[in-house]
CSV table of N, CA and C in Angstrom, one decimal:
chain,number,residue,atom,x,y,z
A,1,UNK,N,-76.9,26.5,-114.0
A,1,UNK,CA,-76.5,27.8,-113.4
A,1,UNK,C,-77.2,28.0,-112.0
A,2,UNK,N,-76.5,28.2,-110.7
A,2,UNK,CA,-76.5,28.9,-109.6
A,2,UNK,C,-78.1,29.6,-109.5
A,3,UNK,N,-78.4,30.3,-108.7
A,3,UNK,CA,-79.3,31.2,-108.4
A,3,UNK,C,-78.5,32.6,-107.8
A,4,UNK,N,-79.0,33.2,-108.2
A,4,UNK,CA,-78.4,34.4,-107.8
A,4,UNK,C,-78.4,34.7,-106.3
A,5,UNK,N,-77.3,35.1,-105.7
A,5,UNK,CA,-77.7,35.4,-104.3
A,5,UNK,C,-78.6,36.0,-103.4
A,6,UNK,N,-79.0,37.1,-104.5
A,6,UNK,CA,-80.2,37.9,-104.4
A,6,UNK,C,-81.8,37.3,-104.5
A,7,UNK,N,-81.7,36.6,-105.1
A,7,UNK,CA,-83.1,35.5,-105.5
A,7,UNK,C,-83.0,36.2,-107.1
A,8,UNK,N,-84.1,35.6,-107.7
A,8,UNK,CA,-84.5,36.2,-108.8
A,8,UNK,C,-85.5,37.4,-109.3
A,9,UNK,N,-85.0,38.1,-109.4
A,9,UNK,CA,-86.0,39.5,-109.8
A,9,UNK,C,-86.5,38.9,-111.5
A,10,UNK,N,-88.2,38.9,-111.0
A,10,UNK,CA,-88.8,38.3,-112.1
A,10,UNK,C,-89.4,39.2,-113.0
A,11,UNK,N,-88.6,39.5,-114.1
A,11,UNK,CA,-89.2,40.9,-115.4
A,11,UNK,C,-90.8,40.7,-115.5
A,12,UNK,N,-91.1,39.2,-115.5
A,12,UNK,CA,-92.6,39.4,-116.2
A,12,UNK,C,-93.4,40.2,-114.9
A,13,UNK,N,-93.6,40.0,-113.6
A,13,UNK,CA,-94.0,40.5,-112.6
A,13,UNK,C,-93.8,41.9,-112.4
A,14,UNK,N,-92.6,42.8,-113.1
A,14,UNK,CA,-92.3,44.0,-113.0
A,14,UNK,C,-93.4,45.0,-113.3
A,15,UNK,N,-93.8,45.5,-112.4
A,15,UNK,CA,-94.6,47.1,-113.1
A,15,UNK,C,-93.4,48.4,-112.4
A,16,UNK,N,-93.4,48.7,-113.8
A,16,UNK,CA,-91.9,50.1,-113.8
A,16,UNK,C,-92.7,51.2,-112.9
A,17,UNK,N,-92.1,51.8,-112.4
A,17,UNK,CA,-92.4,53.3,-112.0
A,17,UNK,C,-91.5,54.5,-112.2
A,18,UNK,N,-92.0,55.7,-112.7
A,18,UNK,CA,-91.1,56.9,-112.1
A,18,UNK,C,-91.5,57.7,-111.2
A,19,UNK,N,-90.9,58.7,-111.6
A,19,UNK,CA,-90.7,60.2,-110.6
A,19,UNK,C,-92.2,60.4,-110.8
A,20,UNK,N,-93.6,61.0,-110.4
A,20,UNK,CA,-94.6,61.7,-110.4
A,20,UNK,C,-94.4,62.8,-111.7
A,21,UNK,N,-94.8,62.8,-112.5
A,21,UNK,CA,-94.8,64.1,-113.4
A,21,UNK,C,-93.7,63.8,-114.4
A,22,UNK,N,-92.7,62.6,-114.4
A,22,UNK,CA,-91.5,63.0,-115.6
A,22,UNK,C,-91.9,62.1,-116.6
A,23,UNK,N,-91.8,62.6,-117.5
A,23,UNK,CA,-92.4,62.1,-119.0
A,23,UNK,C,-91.4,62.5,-119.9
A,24,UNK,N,-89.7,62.5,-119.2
A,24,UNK,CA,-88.4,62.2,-120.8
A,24,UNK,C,-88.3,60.9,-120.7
A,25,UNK,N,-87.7,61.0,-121.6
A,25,UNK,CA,-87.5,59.5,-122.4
A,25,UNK,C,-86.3,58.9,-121.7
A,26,UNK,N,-85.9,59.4,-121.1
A,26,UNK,CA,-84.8,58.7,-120.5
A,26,UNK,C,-85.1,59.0,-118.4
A,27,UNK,N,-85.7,58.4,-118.5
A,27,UNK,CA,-85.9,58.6,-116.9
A,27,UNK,C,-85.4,57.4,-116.1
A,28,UNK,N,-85.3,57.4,-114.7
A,28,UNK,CA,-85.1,56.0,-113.7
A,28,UNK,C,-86.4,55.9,-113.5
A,29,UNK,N,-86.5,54.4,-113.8
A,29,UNK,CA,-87.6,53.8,-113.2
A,29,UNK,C,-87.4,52.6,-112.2
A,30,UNK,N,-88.1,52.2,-111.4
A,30,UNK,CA,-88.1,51.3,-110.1
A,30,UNK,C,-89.2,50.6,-110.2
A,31,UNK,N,-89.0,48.9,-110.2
A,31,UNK,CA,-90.0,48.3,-109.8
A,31,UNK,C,-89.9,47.2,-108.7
A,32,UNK,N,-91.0,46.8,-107.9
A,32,UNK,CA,-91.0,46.4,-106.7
A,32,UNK,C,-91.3,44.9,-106.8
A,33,UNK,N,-90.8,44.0,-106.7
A,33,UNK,CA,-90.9,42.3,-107.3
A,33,UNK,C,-90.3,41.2,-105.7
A,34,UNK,N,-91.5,41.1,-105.5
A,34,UNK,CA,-91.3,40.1,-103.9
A,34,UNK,C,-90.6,41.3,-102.8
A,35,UNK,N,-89.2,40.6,-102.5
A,35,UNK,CA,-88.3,41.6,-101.7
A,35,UNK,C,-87.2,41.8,-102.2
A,36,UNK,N,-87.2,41.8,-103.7
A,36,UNK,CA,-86.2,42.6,-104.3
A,36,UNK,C,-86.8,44.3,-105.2
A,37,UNK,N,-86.1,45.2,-105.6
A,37,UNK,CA,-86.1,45.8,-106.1
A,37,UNK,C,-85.4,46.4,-107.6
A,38,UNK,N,-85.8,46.4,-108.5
A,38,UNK,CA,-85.3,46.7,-109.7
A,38,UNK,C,-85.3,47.8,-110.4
A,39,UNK,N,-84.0,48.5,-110.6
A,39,UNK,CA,-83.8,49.6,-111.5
A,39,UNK,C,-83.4,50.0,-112.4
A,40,UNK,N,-83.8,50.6,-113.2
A,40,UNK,CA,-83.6,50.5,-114.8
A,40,UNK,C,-83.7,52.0,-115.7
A,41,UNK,N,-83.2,52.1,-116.8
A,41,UNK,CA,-83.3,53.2,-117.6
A,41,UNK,C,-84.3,53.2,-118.7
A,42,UNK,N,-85.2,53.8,-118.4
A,42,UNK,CA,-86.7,53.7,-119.1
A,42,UNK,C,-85.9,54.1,-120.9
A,43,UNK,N,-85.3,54.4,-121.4
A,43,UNK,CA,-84.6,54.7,-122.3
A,43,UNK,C,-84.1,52.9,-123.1
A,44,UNK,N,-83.8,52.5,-122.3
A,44,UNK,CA,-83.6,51.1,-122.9
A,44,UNK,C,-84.0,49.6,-121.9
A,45,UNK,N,-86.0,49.8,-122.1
A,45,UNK,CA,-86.5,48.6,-121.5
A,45,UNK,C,-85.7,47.6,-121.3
A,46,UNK,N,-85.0,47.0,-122.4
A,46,UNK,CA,-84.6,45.7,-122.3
A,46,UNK,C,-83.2,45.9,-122.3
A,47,UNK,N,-82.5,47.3,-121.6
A,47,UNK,CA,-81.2,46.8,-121.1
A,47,UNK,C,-81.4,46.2,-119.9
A,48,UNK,N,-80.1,46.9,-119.3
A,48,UNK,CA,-79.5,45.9,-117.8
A,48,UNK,C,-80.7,46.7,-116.7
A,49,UNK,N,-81.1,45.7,-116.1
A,49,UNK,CA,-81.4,45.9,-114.5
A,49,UNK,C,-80.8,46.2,-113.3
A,50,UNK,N,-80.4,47.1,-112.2
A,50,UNK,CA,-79.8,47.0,-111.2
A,50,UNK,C,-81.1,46.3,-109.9
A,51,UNK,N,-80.3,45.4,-109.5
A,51,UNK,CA,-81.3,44.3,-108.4
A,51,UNK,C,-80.7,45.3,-106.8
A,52,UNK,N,-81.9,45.2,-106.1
A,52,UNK,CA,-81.4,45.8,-105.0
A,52,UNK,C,-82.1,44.5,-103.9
A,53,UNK,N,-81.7,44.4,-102.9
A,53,UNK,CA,-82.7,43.9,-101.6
A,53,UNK,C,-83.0,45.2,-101.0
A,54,UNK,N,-83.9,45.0,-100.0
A,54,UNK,CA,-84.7,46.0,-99.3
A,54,UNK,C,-83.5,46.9,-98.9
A,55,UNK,N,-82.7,46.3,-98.1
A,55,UNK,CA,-81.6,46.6,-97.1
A,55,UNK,C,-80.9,47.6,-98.0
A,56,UNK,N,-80.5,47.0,-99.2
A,56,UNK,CA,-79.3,48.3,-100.3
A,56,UNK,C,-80.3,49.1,-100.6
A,57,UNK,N,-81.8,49.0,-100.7
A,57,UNK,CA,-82.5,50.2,-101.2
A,57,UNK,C,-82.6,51.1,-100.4
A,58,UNK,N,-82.8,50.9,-98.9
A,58,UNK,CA,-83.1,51.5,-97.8
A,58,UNK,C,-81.8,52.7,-97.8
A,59,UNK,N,-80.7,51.8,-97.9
A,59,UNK,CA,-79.4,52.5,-97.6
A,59,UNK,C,-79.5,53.7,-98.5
A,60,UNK,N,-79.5,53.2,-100.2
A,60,UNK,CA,-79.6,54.0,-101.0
A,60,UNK,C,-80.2,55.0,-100.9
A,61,UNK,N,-81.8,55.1,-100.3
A,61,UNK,CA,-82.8,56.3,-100.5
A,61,UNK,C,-82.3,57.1,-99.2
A,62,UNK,N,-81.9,56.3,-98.1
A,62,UNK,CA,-81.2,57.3,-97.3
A,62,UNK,C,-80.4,58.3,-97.6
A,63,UNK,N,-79.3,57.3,-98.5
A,63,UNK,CA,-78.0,58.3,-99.0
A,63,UNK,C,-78.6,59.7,-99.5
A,64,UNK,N,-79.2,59.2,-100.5
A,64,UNK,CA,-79.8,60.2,-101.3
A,64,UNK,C,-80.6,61.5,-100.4
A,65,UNK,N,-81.2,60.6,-100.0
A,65,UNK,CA,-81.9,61.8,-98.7
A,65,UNK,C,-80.9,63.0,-98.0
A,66,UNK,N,-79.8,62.0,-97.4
A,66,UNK,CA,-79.1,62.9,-96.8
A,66,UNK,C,-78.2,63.7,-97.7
A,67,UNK,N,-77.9,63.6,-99.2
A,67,UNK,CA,-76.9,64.3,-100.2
A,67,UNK,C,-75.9,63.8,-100.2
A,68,UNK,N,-76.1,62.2,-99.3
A,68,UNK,CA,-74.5,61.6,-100.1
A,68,UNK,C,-74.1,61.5,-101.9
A,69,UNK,N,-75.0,61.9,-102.5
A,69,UNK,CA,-74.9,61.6,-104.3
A,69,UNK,C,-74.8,63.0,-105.3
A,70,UNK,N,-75.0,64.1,-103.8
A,70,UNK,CA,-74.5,64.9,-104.4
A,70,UNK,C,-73.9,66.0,-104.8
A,71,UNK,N,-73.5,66.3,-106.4
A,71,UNK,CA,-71.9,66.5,-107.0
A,71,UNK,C,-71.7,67.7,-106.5
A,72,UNK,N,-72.1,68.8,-105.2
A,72,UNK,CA,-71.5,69.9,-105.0
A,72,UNK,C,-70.5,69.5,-104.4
């Protein structure tokens, strides 16, 4: 099997993060692995990962910054 085009986002190297203060059980967590980025639902450790490179994160936290994500 290929390598991913992204590189490999390595789980064992993961340290998760959240928000400052959120302690539900179902929160987004982010962790930072070389120059990729990994996101995940603290709700189910060992589901799926979303892989970002710097570049889609960057875009991402912009979006969000600016309220492209949100539903008004």
């Amino acid at each position: 099997m290929g390598q991913h085009p992204k590189g490999d986002f390595d789980l064992s190297r993961a340290v998760w993060q959240r928000a400052e203060g959120d302690t539900s059980d179902s929160a987004v967590e982010v962790a930072f692995v070389g120059d990729l980025i990994g996101m995940r639902n603290s709700a189910e450790p060992d589901g799926p990962v979303l892989v970002f490179t710097q570049d889609e994160w960057d875009a991402f936290v912009a979006g969000a910054q600016d309220g492209e994500f949100d539903l008004d």
